[in-house]
PDB file of C-alpha atoms in Angstrom:
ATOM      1  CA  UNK A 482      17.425  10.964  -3.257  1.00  0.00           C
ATOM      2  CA  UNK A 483      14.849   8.460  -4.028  1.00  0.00           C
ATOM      3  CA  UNK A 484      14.840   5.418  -2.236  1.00  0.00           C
ATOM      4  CA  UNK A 485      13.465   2.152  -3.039  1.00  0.00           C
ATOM      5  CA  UNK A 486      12.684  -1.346  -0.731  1.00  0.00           C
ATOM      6  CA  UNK A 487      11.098  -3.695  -2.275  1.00  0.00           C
ATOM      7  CA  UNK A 488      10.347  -6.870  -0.073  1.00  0.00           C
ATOM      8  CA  UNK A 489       7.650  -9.725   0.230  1.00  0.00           C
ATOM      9  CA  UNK A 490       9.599 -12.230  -2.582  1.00  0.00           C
ATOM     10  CA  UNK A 491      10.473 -15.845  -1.422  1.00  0.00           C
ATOM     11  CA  UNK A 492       9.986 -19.460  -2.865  1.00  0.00           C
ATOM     12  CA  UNK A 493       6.630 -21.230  -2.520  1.00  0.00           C
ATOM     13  CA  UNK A 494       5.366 -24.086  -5.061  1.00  0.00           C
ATOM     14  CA  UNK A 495       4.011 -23.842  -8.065  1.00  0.00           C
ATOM     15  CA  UNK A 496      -0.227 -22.501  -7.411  1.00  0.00           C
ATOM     16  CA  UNK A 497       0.802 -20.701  -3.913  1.00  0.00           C
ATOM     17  CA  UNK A 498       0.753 -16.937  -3.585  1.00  0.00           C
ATOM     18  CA  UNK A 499       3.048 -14.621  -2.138  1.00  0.00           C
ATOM     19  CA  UNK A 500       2.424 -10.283  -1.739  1.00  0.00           C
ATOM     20  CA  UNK A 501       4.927  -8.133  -2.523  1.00  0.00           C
ATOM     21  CA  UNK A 502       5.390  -4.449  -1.271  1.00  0.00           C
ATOM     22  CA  UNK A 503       7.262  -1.916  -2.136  1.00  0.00           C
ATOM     23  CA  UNK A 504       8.020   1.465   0.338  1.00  0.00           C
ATOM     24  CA  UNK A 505       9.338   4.283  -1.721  1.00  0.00           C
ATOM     25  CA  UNK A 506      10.947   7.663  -0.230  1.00  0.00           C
ATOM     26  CA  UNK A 507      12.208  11.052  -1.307  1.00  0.00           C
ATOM     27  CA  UNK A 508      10.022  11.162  -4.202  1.00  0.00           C
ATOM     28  CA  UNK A 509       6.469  11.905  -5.207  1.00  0.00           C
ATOM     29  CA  UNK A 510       4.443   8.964  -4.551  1.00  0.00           C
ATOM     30  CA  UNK A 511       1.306   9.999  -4.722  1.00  0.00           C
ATOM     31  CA  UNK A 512       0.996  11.321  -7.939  1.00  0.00           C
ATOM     32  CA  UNK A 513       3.036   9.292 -10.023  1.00  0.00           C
ATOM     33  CA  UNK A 514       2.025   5.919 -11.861  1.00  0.00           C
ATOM     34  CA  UNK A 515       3.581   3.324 -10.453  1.00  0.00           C
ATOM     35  CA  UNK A 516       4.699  -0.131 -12.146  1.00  0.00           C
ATOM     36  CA  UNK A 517       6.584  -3.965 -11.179  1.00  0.00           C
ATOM     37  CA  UNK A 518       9.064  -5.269 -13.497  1.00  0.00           C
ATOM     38  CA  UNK A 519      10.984  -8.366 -13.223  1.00  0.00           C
ATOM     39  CA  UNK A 520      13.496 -10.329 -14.119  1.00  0.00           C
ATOM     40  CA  UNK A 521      14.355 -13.770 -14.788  1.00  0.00           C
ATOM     41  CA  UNK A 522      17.733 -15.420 -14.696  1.00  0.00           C
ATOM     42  CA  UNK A 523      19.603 -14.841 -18.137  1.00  0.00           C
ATOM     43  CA  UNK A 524      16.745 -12.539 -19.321  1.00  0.00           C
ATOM     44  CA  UNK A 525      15.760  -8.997 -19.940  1.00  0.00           C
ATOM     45  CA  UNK A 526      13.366  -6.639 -18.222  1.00  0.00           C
ATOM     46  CA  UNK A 527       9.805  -7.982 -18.520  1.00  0.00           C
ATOM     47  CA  UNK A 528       6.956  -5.082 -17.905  1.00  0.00           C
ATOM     48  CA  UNK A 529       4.352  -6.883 -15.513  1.00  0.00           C
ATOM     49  CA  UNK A 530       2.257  -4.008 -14.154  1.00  0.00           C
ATOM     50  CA  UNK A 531       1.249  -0.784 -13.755  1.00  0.00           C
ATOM     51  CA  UNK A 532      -1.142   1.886 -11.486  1.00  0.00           C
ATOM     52  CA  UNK A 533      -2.304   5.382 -12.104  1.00  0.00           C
ATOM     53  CA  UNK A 534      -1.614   7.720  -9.325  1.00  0.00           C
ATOM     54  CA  UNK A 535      -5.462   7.621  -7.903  1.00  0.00           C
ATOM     55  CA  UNK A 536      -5.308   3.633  -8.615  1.00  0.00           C
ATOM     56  CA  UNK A 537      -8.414   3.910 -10.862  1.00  0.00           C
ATOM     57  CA  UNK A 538      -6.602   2.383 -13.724  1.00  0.00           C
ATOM     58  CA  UNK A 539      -4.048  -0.539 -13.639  1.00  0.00           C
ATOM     59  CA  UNK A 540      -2.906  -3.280 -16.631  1.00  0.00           C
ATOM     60  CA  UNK A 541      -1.211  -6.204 -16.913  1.00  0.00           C
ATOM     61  CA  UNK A 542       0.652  -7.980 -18.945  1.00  0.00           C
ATOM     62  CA  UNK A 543      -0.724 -10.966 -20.994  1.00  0.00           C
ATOM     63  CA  UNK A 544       1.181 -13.452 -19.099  1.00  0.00           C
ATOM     64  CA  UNK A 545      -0.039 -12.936 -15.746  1.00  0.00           C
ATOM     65  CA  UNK A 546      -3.888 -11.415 -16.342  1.00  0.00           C
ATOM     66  CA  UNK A 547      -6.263 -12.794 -14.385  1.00  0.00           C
ATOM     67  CA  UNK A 548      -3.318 -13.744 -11.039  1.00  0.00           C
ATOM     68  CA  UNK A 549      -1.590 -11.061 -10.427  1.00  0.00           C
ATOM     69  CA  UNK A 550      -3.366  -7.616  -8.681  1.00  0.00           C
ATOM     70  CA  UNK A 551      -1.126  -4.493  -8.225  1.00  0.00           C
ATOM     71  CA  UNK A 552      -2.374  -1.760  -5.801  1.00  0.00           C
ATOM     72  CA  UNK A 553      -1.334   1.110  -3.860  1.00  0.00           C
ATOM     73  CA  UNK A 554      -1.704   2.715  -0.487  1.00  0.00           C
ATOM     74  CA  UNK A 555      -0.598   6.838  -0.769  1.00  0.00           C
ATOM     75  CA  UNK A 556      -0.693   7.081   2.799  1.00  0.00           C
ATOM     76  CA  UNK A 557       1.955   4.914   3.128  1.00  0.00           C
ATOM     77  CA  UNK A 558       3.822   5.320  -0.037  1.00  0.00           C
ATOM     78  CA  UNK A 559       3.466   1.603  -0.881  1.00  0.00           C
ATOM     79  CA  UNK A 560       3.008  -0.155  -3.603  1.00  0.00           C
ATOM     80  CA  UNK A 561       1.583  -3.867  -3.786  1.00  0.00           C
ATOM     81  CA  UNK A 562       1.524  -6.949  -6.035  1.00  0.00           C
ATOM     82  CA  UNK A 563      -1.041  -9.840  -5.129  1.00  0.00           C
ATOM     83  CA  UNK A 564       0.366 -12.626  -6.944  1.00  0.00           C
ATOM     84  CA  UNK A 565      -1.788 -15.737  -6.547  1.00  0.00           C
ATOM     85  CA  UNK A 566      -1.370 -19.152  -9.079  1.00  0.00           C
ATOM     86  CA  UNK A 567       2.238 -18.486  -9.457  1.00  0.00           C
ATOM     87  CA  UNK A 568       4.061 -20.199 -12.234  1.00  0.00           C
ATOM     88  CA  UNK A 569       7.917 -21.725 -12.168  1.00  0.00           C
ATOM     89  CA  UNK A 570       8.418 -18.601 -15.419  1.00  0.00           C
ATOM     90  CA  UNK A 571       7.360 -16.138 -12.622  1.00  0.00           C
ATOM     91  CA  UNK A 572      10.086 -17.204 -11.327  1.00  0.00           C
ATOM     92  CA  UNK A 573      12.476 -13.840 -11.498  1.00  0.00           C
ATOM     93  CA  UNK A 574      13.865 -10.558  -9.547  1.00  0.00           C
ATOM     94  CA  UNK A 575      10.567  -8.308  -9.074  1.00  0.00           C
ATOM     95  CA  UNK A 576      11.430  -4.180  -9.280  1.00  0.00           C
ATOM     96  CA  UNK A 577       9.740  -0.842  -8.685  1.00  0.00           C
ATOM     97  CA  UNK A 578       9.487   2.352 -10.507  1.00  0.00           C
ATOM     98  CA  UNK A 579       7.290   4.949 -11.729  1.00  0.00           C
ATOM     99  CA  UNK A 580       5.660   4.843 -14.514  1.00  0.00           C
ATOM    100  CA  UNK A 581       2.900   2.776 -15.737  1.00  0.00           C
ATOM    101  CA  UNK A 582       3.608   0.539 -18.926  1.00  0.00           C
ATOM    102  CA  UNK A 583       7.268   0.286 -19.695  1.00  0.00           C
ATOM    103  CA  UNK A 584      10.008  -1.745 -18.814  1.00  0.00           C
ATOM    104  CA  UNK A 585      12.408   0.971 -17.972  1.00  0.00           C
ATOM    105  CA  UNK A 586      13.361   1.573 -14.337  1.00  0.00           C
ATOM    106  CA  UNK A 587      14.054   4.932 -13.335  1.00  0.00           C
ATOM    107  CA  UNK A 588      15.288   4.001 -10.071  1.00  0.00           C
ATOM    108  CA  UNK A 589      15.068   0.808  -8.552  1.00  0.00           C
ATOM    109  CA  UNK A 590      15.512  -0.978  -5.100  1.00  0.00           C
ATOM    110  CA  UNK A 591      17.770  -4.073  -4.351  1.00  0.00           C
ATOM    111  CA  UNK A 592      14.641  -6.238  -5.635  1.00  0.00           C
ATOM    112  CA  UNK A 593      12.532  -8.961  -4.220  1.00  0.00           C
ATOM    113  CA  UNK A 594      13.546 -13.001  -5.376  1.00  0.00           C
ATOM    114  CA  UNK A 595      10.452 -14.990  -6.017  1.00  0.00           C
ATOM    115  CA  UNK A 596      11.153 -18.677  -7.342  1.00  0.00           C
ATOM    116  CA  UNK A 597       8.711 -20.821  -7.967  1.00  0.00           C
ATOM    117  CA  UNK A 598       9.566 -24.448  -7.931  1.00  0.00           C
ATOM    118  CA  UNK A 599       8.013 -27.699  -6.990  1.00  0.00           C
TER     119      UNK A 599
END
């Protein structure tokens, strides 16, 4: 059974930063692309990023290029999101899965709050 604890979320002002992490178990970790999703109140999924299995290739999505920096640590099964110059529409529930550029979980965690707000 794969399990899925995602962590790191919290509410900090509009231009702060906060990391997220994400351990995964029972499952393959190491050579599986890896992605965040999110979601914001009264929304659907929204694809934010994803990591090849070695971590040579990530992406993003338009709307946070440039802030956000997803990463991975095999050793430890963990997967990371750097998210610096957060926005109030970051604001949302932040998931992880495998895969690399979609918006569809394959098995989640309980999620991670982040809310931006001045």
């Amino acid at each position: 059974e794969v399990q899925v604890v995602e962590s790191g979320g919290g509410s900090v002002q509009p231009g702060g930063s906060l990391r997220l992490s994400c351990l995964v178990s029972g499952f393959s970790f190491s050579v599986a692309d890896m992605k965040w999703v999110r979601q914001a109140p009264g929304k659907g999924l929204e694809w934010v990023s994803g990591i090849t299995p070695g971590g040579g290739s990530t992406a993003y999505a338009d709307a946070v290029k440039g802030r956000f920096t997803i990463s991975r640590d095999n050793a430890k099964s963990t997967l990371y999101l750097q998210m610096n110059s957060l926005k109030t529409e970051d604001t949302a529930m932040y998931y992880c899965s495998k895969g690399y550029s979609t918006d569809i979980l394959y098995f989640r965690g309980q999620g991670t709050q982040v809310t931006v707000s001045s």
